[in-house]
């Protein structure tokens, strides 16, 4: 009986170890040195990475100077933006990302968006990341901000907001989602 218990324990440990090995580790805050662009972030990033040099040069200025549309911010809170997942593809080499990524972060801070629901993926000039997520999301331009609920894409902002304000575009995406739910109920 003792041998049986030992064997079960060993097999359980081996199975658990096998699961741990097969689970892929995602490298976070990867930074690479490039010939043409100097330092560049690549792959999954945390917000704090943009407060370091050389990224803070453009991030902090745009973040701090951006004047948000307060009505749209209130609408985002009312429409429960925090119940959605957001994935952002951006490039630290890209001027549009330099403008809109810090603005998005300021908006998310204002609505107290949970950081664990935000995925930031930095890509190179070919719009590639180490994990290949850009292929799954069909990323053609950056920044691209993708809003999802229950694993389903609700909408996206590509390169620049159509209204001129990210927060207004986000409100439009959430309203579209509300309308699709209403349409499903009425069918």
Short mmCIF file of C-alpha atoms in Angstrom, two decimals:
data_model
loop_
_atom_site.label_atom_id
_atom_site.label_comp_id
_atom_site.label_asym_id
_atom_site.label_seq_id
_atom_site.Cartn_x
_atom_site.Cartn_y
_atom_site.Cartn_z
CA UNK A 1 0.00 0.00 0.00
CA UNK A 2 2.84 2.37 0.87
CA UNK A 3 4.45 1.68 -2.51
CA UNK A 4 1.16 2.45 -4.28
CA UNK A 5 0.83 5.81 -2.49
CA UNK A 6 4.45 6.65 -3.35
CA UNK A 7 3.88 5.77 -7.02
CA UNK A 8 0.70 7.90 -7.17
CA UNK A 9 2.56 10.81 -5.56
CA UNK A 10 5.48 10.51 -8.03
CA UNK A 11 3.16 10.30 -11.04
CA UNK A 12 1.17 13.31 -9.80
CA UNK A 13 4.36 15.32 -9.37
CA UNK A 14 5.55 14.36 -12.85
CA UNK A 15 2.21 15.33 -14.39
CA UNK A 16 2.24 18.67 -12.57
CA UNK A 17 5.84 19.33 -13.66
CA UNK A 18 4.90 18.48 -17.25
CA UNK A 19 2.07 21.03 -17.14
CA UNK A 20 4.42 23.68 -15.80
CA UNK A 21 6.98 23.05 -18.56
CA UNK A 22 4.33 23.13 -21.30
CA UNK A 23 2.88 26.44 -20.08
CA UNK A 24 4.66 29.12 -22.08
CA UNK A 25 6.33 31.93 -20.24
CA UNK A 26 5.61 35.37 -21.62
CA UNK A 27 8.60 37.67 -21.38
CA UNK A 28 7.49 41.12 -20.20
CA UNK A 29 9.21 44.48 -20.75
CA UNK A 30 11.60 43.24 -23.44
CA UNK A 31 13.80 45.98 -24.81
CA UNK A 32 16.02 45.61 -27.86
CA UNK A 33 18.73 47.80 -29.37
CA UNK A 34 18.28 48.51 -33.08
CA UNK A 35 20.65 50.07 -35.58
CA UNK A 36 18.17 52.59 -37.01
CA UNK A 37 15.85 53.30 -34.06
CA UNK A 38 18.07 52.80 -31.01
CA UNK A 39 16.24 51.30 -28.04
CA UNK A 40 12.84 49.80 -28.84
CA UNK A 41 10.32 47.92 -26.72
CA UNK A 42 9.17 44.60 -28.13
CA UNK A 43 6.40 42.27 -27.00
CA UNK A 44 4.27 42.45 -23.85
CA UNK A 45 4.87 45.58 -21.78
CA UNK A 46 3.78 47.02 -18.47
CA UNK A 47 2.76 50.68 -18.18
CA UNK A 48 5.75 51.55 -15.95
CA UNK A 49 8.14 50.76 -18.81
CA UNK A 50 7.05 53.95 -20.58
CA UNK A 51 8.12 56.08 -17.62
CA UNK A 52 11.77 55.12 -18.26
CA UNK A 53 14.19 56.72 -20.72
CA UNK A 54 14.05 57.09 -23.67
CA UNK A 55 10.27 56.45 -23.82
CA UNK A 56 9.40 58.91 -21.04
CA UNK A 57 10.56 61.76 -23.30
CA UNK A 58 7.43 61.47 -25.45
CA UNK A 59 5.13 59.51 -23.11
CA UNK A 60 5.05 61.88 -20.11
CA UNK A 61 4.63 65.08 -22.15
CA UNK A 62 1.71 63.76 -24.23
CA UNK A 63 0.11 62.06 -21.20
CA UNK A 64 0.25 65.14 -19.00
CA UNK A 65 -0.78 67.69 -21.64
CA UNK A 66 -3.76 65.79 -23.07
CA UNK A 67 -7.11 67.46 -22.32
CA UNK A 68 -9.75 64.75 -22.14
CA UNK A 69 -13.39 65.07 -23.19
CA UNK A 70 -14.99 64.85 -19.73
CA UNK A 71 -18.44 63.95 -21.08
CA UNK A 72 -16.95 60.97 -22.92
CA UNK A 73 -15.03 59.97 -19.76
CA UNK A 74 -18.30 60.02 -17.79
CA UNK A 75 -19.98 57.95 -20.53
CA UNK A 76 -17.13 55.38 -20.37
CA UNK A 77 -17.66 55.05 -16.62
CA UNK A 78 -21.43 54.75 -17.08
CA UNK A 79 -21.03 52.20 -19.87
CA UNK A 80 -18.73 50.13 -17.65
CA UNK A 81 -15.56 50.18 -19.80
CA UNK A 82 -13.97 48.25 -16.91
CA UNK A 83 -15.96 45.14 -17.84
CA UNK A 84 -14.15 44.96 -21.21
CA UNK A 85 -10.64 43.76 -22.06
CA UNK A 86 -8.38 46.06 -24.05
CA UNK A 87 -5.37 45.04 -26.13
CA UNK A 88 -3.11 47.74 -27.55
CA UNK A 89 -0.56 47.18 -30.30
CA UNK A 90 1.89 50.06 -30.51
CA UNK A 91 5.40 50.89 -31.63
CA UNK A 92 7.89 52.91 -29.62
CA UNK A 93 9.26 54.08 -32.99
CA UNK A 94 5.83 55.28 -34.26
CA UNK A 95 4.70 58.93 -34.06
CA UNK A 96 1.00 57.98 -33.97
CA UNK A 97 1.75 55.69 -31.01
CA UNK A 98 3.71 58.52 -29.36
CA UNK A 99 0.54 60.63 -29.56
CA UNK A 100 -2.30 58.19 -28.88
CA UNK A 101 -0.82 55.59 -26.52
CA UNK A 102 -0.14 58.10 -23.68
CA UNK A 103 -3.59 59.59 -24.24
CA UNK A 104 -5.20 56.15 -23.96
CA UNK A 105 -3.28 55.48 -20.76
CA UNK A 106 -4.46 58.78 -19.25
CA UNK A 107 -8.06 57.93 -20.17
CA UNK A 108 -7.77 54.46 -18.60
CA UNK A 109 -6.26 55.96 -15.44
CA UNK A 110 -9.14 58.45 -15.23
CA UNK A 111 -11.79 55.70 -15.43
CA UNK A 112 -9.75 53.53 -13.00
CA UNK A 113 -9.43 50.77 -15.60
CA UNK A 114 -7.96 47.59 -14.04
CA UNK A 115 -4.39 47.04 -15.29
CA UNK A 116 -4.91 43.25 -15.36
CA UNK A 117 -7.51 43.70 -18.15
CA UNK A 118 -5.07 45.68 -20.32
CA UNK A 119 -2.54 44.05 -22.65
CA UNK A 120 0.14 46.26 -24.19
CA UNK A 121 2.10 44.72 -27.06
CA UNK A 122 4.97 46.65 -28.64
CA UNK A 123 5.84 45.71 -32.23
CA UNK A 124 8.80 46.39 -34.51
CA UNK A 125 8.61 48.34 -37.78
CA UNK A 126 7.33 45.20 -39.55
CA UNK A 127 4.47 45.16 -36.99
CA UNK A 128 5.80 41.92 -35.47
CA UNK A 129 6.00 40.85 -31.83
CA UNK A 130 7.86 37.88 -30.30
CA UNK A 131 4.59 36.06 -29.52
CA UNK A 132 3.03 36.53 -32.98
CA UNK A 133 -0.19 37.96 -31.51
CA UNK A 134 -0.27 40.57 -34.30
CA UNK A 135 -1.17 37.76 -36.74
CA UNK A 136 -4.08 36.56 -34.62
CA UNK A 137 -5.43 40.13 -34.46
CA UNK A 138 -4.54 41.00 -38.09
CA UNK A 139 -2.56 44.10 -37.13
CA UNK A 140 -1.73 46.28 -40.14
CA UNK A 141 -1.15 49.68 -38.50
CA UNK A 142 -0.21 51.01 -35.08
CA UNK A 143 -1.45 51.98 -32.71
CA UNK A 144 -4.39 49.59 -32.81
CA UNK A 145 -6.65 49.53 -29.75
CA UNK A 146 -8.89 46.45 -29.56
CA UNK A 147 -11.89 46.22 -27.22
CA UNK A 148 -13.11 42.71 -26.34
CA UNK A 149 -15.80 41.17 -24.17
CA UNK A 150 -15.96 37.46 -23.36
CA UNK A 151 -13.10 36.88 -25.81
CA UNK A 152 -15.03 38.44 -28.71
CA UNK A 153 -13.86 41.62 -30.42
CA UNK A 154 -16.40 44.42 -30.03
CA UNK A 155 -14.47 47.08 -31.95
CA UNK A 156 -11.10 48.66 -32.63
CA UNK A 157 -9.43 52.00 -33.17
CA UNK A 158 -6.82 51.81 -35.93
CA UNK A 159 -3.95 54.31 -36.18
CA UNK A 160 -6.00 57.33 -35.02
CA UNK A 161 -9.48 57.88 -33.59
CA UNK A 162 -12.14 58.73 -36.19
CA UNK A 163 -13.73 61.33 -33.88
CA UNK A 164 -10.36 62.88 -33.04
CA UNK A 165 -10.70 61.66 -29.43
CA UNK A 166 -9.90 58.13 -28.27
CA UNK A 167 -12.44 58.39 -25.44
CA UNK A 168 -15.23 59.31 -27.90
CA UNK A 169 -14.32 56.39 -30.17
CA UNK A 170 -14.36 54.07 -27.14
CA UNK A 171 -17.84 55.36 -26.19
CA UNK A 172 -19.03 54.63 -29.75
CA UNK A 173 -17.61 51.09 -29.56
CA UNK A 174 -19.39 50.42 -26.26
CA UNK A 175 -22.67 51.88 -27.55
CA UNK A 176 -22.41 49.63 -30.61
CA UNK A 177 -21.97 46.68 -28.25
CA UNK A 178 -25.04 47.73 -26.25
CA UNK A 179 -27.05 48.00 -29.47
CA UNK A 180 -25.98 44.51 -30.61
CA UNK A 181 -27.16 43.07 -27.27
CA UNK A 182 -30.52 44.86 -27.68
CA UNK A 183 -30.83 43.52 -31.25
CA UNK A 184 -30.18 39.95 -30.01
CA UNK A 185 -32.91 40.29 -27.37
CA UNK A 186 -35.42 41.67 -29.86
CA UNK A 187 -34.85 38.84 -32.38
#
